[in-house]
PDB file of C-alpha atoms in Angstrom:
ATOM      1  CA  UNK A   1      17.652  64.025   4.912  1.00 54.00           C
ATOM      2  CA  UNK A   2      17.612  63.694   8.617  1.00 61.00           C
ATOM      3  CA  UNK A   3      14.385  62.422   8.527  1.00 65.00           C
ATOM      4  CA  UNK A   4      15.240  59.690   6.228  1.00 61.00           C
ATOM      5  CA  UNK A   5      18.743  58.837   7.843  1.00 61.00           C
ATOM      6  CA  UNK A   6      16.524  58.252  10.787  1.00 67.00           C
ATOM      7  CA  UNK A   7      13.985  55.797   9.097  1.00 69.00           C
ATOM      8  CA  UNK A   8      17.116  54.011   7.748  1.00 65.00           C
ATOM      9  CA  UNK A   9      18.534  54.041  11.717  1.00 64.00           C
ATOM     10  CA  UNK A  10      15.463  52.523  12.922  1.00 68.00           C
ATOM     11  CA  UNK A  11      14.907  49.695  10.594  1.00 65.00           C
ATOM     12  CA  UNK A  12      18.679  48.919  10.754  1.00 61.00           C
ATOM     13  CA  UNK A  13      18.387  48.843  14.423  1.00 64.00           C
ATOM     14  CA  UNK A  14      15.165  46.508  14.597  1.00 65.00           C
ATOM     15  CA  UNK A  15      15.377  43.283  15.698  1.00 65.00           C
ATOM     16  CA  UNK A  16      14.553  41.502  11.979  1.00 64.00           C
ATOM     17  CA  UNK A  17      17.065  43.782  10.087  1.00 61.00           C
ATOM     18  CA  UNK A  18      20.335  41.276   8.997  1.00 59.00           C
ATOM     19  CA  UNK A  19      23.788  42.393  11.418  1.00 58.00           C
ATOM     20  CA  UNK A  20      25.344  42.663   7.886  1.00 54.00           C
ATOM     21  CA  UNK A  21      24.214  46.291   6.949  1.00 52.00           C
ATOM     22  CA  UNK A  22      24.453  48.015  10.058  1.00 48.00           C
ATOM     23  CA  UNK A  23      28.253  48.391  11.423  1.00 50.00           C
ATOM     24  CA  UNK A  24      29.500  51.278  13.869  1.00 48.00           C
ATOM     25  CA  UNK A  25      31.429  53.845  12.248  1.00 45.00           C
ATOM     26  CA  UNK A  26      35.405  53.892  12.864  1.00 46.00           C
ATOM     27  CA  UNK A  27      36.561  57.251  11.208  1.00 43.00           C
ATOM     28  CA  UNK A  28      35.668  60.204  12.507  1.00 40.00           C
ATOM     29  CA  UNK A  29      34.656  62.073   8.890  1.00 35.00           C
ATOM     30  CA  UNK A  30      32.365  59.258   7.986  1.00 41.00           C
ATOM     31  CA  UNK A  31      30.395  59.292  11.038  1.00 44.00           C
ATOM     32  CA  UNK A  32      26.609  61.006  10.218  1.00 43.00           C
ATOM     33  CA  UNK A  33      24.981  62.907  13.109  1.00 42.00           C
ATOM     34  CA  UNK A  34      21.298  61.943  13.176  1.00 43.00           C
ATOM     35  CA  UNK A  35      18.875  64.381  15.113  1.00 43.00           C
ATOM     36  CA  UNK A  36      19.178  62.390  18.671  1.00 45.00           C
ATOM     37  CA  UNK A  37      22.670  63.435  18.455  1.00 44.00           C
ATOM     38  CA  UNK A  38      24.091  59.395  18.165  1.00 47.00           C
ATOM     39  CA  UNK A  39      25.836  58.329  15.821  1.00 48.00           C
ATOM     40  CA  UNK A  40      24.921  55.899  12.732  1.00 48.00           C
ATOM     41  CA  UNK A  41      27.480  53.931  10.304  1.00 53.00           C
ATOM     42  CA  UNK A  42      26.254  52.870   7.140  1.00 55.00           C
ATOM     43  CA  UNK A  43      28.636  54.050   4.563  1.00 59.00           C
ATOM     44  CA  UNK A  44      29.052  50.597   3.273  1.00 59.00           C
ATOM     45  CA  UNK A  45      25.184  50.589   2.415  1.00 65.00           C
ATOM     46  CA  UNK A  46      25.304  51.103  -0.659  1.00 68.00           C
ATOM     47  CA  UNK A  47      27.123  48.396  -1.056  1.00 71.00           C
ATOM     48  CA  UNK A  48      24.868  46.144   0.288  1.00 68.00           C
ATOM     49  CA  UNK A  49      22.341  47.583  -1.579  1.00 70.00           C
ATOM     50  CA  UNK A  50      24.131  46.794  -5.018  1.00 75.00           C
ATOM     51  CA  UNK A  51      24.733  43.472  -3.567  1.00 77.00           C
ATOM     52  CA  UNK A  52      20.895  42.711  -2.702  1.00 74.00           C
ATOM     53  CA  UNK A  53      20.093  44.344  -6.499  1.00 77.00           C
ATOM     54  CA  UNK A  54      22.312  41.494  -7.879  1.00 80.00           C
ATOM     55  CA  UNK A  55      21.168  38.600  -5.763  1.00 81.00           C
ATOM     56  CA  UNK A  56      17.256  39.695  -6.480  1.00 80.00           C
ATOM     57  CA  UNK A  57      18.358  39.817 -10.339  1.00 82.00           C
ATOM     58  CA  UNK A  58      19.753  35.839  -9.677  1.00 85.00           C
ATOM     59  CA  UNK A  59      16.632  35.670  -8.022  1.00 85.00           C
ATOM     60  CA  UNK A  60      14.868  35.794 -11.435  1.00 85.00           C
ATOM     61  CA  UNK A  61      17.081  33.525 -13.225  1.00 86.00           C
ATOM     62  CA  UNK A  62      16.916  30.716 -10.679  1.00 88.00           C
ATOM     63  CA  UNK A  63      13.151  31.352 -10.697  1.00 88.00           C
ATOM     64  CA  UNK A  64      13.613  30.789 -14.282  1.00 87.00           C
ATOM     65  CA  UNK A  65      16.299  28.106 -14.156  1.00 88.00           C
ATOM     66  CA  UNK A  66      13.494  26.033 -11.315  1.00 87.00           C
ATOM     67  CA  UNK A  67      10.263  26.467 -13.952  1.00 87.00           C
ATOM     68  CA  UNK A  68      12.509  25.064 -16.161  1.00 86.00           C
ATOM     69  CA  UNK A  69      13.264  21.601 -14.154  1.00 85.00           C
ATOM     70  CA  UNK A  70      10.032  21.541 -12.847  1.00 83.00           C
ATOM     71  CA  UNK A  71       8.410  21.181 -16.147  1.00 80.00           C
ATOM     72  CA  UNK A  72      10.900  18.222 -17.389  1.00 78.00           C
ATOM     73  CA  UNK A  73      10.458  16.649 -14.023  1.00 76.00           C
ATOM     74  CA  UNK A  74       6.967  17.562 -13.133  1.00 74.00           C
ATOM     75  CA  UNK A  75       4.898  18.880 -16.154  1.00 70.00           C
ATOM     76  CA  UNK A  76       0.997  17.967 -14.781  1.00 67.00           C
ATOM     77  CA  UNK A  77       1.861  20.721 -12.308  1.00 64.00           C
ATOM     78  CA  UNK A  78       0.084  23.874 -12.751  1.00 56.00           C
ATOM     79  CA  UNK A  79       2.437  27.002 -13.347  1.00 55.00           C
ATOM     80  CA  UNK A  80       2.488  29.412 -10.359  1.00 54.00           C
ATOM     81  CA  UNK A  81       1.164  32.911  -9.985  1.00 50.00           C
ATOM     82  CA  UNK A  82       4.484  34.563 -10.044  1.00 50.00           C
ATOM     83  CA  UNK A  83       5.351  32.958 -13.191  1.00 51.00           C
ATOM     84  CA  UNK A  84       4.497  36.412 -15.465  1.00 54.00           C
ATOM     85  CA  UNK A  85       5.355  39.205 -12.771  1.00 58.00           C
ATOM     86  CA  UNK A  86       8.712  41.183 -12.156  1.00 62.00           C
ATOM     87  CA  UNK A  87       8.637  40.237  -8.292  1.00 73.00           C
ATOM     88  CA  UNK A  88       9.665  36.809  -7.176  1.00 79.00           C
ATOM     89  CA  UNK A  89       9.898  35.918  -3.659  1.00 83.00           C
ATOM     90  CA  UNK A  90      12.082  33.351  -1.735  1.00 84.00           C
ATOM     91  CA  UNK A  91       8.539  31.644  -1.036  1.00 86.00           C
ATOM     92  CA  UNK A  92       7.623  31.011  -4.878  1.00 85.00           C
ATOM     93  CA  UNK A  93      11.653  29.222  -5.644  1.00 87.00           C
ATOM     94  CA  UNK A  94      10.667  27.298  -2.366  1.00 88.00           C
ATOM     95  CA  UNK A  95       7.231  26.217  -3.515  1.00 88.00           C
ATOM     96  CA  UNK A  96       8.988  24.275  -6.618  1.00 87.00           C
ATOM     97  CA  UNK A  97      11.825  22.987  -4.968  1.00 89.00           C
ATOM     98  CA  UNK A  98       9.255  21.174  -2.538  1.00 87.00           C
ATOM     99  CA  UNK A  99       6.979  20.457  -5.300  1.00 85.00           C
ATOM    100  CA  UNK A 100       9.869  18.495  -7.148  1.00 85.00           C
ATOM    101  CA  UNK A 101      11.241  16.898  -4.431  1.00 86.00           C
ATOM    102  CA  UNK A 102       7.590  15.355  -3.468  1.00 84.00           C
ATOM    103  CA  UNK A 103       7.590  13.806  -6.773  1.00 80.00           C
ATOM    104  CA  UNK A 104      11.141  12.582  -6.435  1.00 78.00           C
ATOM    105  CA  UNK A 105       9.949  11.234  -3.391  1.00 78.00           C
ATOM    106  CA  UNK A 106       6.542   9.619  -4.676  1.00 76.00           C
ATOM    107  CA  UNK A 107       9.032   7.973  -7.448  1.00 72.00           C
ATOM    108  CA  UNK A 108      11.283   6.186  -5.128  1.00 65.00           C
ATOM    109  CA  UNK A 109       8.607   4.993  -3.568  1.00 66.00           C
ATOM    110  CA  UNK A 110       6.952   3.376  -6.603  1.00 64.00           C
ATOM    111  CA  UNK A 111      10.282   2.332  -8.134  1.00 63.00           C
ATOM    112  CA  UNK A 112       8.947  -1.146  -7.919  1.00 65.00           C
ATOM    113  CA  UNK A 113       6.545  -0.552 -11.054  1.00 68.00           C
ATOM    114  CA  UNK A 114       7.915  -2.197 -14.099  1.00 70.00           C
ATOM    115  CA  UNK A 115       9.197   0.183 -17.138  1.00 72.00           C
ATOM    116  CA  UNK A 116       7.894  -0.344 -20.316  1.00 77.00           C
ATOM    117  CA  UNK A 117      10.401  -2.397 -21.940  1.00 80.00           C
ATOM    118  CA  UNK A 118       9.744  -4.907 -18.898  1.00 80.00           C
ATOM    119  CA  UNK A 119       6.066  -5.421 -19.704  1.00 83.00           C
ATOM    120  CA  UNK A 120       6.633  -5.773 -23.132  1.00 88.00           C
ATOM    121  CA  UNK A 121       9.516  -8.684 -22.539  1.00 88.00           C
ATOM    122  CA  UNK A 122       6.566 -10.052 -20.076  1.00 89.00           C
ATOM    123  CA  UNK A 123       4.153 -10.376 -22.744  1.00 90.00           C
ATOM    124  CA  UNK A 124       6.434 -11.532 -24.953  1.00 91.00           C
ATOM    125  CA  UNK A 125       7.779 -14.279 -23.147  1.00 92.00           C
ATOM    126  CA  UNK A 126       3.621 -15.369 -21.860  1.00 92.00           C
ATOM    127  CA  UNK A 127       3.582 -15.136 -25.714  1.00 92.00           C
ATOM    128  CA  UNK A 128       5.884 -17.910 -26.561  1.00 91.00           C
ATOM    129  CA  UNK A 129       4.740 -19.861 -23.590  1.00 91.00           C
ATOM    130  CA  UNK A 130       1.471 -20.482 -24.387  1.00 91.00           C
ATOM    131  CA  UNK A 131       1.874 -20.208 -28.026  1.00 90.00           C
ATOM    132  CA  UNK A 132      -0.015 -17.058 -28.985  1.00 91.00           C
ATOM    133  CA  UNK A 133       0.467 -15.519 -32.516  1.00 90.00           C
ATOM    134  CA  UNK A 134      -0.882 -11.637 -31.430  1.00 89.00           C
ATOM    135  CA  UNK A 135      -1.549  -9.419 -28.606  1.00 87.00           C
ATOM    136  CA  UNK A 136      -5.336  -9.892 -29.109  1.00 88.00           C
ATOM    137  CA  UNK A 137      -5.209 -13.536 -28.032  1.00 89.00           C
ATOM    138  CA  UNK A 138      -3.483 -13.252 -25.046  1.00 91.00           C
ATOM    139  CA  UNK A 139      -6.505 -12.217 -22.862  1.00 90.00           C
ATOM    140  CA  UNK A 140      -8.451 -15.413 -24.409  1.00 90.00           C
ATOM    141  CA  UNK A 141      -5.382 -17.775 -23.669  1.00 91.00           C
ATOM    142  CA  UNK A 142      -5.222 -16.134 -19.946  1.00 92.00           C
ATOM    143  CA  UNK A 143      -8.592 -16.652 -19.470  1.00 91.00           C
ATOM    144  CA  UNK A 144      -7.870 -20.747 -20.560  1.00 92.00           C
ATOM    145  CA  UNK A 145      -4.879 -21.234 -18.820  1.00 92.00           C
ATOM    146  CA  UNK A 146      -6.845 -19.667 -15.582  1.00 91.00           C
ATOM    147  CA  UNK A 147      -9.704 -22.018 -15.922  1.00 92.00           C
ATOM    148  CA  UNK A 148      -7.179 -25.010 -16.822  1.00 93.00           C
ATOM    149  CA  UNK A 149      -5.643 -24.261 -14.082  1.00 92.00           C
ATOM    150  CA  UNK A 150      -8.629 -24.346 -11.849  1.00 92.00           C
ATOM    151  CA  UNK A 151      -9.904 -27.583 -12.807  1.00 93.00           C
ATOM    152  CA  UNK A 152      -6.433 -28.796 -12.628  1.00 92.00           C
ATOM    153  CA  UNK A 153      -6.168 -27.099  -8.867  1.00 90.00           C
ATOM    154  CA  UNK A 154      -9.628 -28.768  -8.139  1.00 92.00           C
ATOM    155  CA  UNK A 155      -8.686 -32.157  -9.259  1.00 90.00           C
ATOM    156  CA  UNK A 156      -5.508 -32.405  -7.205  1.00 90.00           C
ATOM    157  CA  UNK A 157      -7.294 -31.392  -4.180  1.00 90.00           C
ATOM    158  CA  UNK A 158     -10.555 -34.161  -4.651  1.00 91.00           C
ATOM    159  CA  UNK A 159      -7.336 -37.169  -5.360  1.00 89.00           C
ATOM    160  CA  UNK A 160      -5.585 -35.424  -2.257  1.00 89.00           C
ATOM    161  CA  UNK A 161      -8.614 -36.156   0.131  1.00 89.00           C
ATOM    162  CA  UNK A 162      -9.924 -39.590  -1.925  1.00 87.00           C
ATOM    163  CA  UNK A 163      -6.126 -40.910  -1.339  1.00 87.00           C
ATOM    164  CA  UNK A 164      -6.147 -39.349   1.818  1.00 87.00           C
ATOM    165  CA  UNK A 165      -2.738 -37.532   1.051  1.00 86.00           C
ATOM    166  CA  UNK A 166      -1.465 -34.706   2.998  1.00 88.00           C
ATOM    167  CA  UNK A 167      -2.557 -31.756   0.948  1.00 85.00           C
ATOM    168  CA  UNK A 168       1.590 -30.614   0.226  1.00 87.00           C
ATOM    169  CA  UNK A 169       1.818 -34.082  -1.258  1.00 88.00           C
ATOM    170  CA  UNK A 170       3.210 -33.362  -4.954  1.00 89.00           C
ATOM    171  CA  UNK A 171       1.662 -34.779  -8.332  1.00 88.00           C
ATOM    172  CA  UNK A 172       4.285 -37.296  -8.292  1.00 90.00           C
ATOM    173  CA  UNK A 173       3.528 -38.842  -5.317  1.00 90.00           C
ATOM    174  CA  UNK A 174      -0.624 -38.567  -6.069  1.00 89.00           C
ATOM    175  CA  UNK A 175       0.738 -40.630  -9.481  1.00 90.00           C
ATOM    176  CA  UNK A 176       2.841 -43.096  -7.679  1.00 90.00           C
ATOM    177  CA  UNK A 177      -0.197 -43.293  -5.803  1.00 89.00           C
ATOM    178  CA  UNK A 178      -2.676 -43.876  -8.059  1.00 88.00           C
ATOM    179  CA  UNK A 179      -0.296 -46.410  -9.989  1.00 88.00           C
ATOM    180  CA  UNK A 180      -0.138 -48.297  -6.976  1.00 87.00           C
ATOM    181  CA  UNK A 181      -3.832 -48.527  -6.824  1.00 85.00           C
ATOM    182  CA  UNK A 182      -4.315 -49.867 -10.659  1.00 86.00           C
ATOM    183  CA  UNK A 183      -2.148 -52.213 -10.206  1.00 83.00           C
ATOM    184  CA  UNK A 184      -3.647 -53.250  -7.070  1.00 84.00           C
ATOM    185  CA  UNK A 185      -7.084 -53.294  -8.800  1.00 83.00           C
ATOM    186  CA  UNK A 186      -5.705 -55.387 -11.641  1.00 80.00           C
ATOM    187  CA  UNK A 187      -4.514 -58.057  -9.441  1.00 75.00           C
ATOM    188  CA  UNK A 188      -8.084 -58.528  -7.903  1.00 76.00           C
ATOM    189  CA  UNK A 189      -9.396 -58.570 -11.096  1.00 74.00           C
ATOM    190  CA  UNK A 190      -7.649 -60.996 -12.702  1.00 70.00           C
ATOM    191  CA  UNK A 191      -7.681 -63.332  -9.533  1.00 71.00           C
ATOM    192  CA  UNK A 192     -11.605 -62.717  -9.913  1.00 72.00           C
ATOM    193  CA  UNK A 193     -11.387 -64.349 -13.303  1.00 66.00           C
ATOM    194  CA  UNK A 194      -9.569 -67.313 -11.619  1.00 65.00           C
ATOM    195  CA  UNK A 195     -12.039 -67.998  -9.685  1.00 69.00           C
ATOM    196  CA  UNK A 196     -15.067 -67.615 -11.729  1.00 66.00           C
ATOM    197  CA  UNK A 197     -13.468 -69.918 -14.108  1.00 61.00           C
ATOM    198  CA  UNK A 198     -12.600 -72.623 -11.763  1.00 63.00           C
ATOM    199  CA  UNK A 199      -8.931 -72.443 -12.675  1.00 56.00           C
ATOM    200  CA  UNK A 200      -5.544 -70.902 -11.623  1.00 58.00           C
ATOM    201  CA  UNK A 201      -4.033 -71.871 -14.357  1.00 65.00           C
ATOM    202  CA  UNK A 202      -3.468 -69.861 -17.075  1.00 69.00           C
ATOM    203  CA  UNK A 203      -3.061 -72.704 -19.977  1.00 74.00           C
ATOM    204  CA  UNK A 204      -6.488 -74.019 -18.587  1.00 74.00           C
ATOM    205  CA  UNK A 205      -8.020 -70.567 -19.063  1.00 71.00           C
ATOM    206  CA  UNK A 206      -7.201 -70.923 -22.479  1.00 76.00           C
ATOM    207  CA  UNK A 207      -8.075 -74.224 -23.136  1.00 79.00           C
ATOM    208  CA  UNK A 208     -11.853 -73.599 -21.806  1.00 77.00           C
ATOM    209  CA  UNK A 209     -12.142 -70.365 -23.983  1.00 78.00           C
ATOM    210  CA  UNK A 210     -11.080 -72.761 -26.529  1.00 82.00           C
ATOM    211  CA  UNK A 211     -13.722 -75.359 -26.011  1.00 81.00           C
ATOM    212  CA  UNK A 212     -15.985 -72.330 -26.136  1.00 80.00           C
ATOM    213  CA  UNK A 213     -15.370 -71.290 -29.771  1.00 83.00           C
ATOM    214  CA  UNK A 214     -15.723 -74.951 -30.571  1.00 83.00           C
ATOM    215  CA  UNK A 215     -19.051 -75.557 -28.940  1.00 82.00           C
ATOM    216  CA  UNK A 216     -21.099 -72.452 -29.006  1.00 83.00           C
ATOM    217  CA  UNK A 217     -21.349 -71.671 -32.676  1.00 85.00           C
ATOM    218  CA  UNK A 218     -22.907 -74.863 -33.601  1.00 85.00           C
ATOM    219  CA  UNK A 219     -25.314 -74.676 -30.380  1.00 84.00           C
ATOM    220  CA  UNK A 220     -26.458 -71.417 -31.561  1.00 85.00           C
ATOM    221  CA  UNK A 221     -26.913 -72.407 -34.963  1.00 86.00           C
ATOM    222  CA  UNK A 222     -29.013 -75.283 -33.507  1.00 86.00           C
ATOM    223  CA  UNK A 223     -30.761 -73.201 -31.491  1.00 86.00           C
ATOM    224  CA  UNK A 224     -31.902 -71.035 -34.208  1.00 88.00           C
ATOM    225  CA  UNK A 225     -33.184 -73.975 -36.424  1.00 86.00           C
ATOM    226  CA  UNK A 226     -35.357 -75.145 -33.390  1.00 86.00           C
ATOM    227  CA  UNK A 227     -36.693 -71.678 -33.106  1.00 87.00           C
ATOM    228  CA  UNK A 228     -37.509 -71.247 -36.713  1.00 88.00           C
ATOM    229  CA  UNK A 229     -38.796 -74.789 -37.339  1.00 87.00           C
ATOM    230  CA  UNK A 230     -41.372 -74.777 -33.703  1.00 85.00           C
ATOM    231  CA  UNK A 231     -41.765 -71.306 -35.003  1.00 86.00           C
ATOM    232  CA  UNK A 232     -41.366 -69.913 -31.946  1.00 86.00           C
ATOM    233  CA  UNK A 233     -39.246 -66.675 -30.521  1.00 86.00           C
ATOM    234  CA  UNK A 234     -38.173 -67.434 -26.956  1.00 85.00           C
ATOM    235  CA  UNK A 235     -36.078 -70.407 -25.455  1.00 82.00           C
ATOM    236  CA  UNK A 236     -38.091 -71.128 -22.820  1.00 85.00           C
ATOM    237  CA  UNK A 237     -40.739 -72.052 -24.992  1.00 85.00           C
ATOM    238  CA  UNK A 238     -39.176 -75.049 -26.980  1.00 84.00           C
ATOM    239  CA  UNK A 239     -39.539 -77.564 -24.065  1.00 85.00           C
ATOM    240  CA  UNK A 240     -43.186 -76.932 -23.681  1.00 86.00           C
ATOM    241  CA  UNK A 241     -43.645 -77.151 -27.648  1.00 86.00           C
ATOM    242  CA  UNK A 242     -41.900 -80.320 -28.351  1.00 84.00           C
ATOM    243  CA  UNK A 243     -43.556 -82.343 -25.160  1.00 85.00           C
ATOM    244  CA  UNK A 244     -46.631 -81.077 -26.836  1.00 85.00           C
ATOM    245  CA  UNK A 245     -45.593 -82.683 -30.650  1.00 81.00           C
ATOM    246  CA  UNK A 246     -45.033 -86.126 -28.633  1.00 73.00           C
TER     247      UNK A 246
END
């Protein structure tokens, strides 16, 4: 018994042994005399020792309790060895507590991804957009409205540079732009006209389109008898043909 009230002594009295179970006796009947002749106190150990029983029984059940939340929280981890043996250390409660709060972590971190519901109010909305009956033509209208969008992205750009525009010009202003230049374009043209028809006036314009239609039917039909009656095919040849009959 001495022997063993000894052991106890000297792990109580080392340096990694808890101040709670080792306390100097105060009466003199409960004081044990060990072999060295000092004195020891630890009539209260057995109640520590009930108390350590009862924590390393809660022990189990928060072991328990942890595997639980782990698996709602984080079920593509693997269990843990200690998961099927009587003996659960501080170290295996610790190893889920981290492993959870890493994930909690790794969530809050990617709390920027959409949920579900989002993506589907996404497609639905791209949906009545662009006018797509099912989900299997939404890749096909993507793909359109991409390469729409590209030619449309090109062409801005090319009228950009040809109307030497800054390139943050918007479409309306590349409109007004263009607009400007039509009409510009029209005004030449019809001043053009003006000229080649010897006229600014627009009644005389009309008047010599006028004589036209008057004159040119019956000097084509003309024309064609001469043809047909020299029996010949080309204009040029109905000078020569008639000097030749005189």
């Amino acid at each position: 018994v001495l022997k063993v009230l000894s052991r106890i002594d000297s792990i109580l009295r080392s340096p990694r042994a808890p101040p709670l179970i080792y306390r100097r006796s105060k009466g003199p009947v409960q004081n044990y005399i060990k072999e060295n002749g000092q004195e020891c106190g630890f009539e209260h150990l057995p109640l520590t020792i009930e108390m350590w029983a009862d924590q390393l029984m809660a022990l189990k059940d928060l072991h328990r309790s942890l595997r639980k939340l782990s698996v709602e929280l984080v079920p593509w981890h693997t269990a843990d060895p200690q998961d099927n043996k009587e003996s659960i250390r501080v170290e295996d409660l610790q190893f889920i507590v981290d492993a959870i709060l890493e994930e909690m972590e790794n969530k809050e971190k990617n709390s920027q991804t959409p949920s579900l519901p989002t993506l589907f109010a996404i497609v639905s909305h791209f949906q009545k957009l662009f006018d797509v009956n099912s989900l299997n033509g939404i890749y096909p209208r993507m793909n359109e409205v991409y390469t729409k969008l590209g030619e449309m992205t090109n062409a801005m750009r090319n009228l950009h540079e040809l109307l030497e525009l800054d390139s943050s010009a918007p479409p309306t202003v590349v409109v007004d732009t263009v607009g400007k230049l039509c009409d510009i374009i029209t005004e030449n043209v019809t001043e053009q006209v003006q000229q080649l028809l010897g006229t600014q006036d627009i009644h005389s314009i009309i008047n010599k389109l006028e004589e036209h239609e008057c004159f040119f039917p019956p000097f084509q039909a003309l024309i064609q008898d001469l043809l047909c009656l020299l029996e010949i095919s080309n204009l040029d040849d109905i000078l020569p043909t008639v000097r030749n009959l005189k």
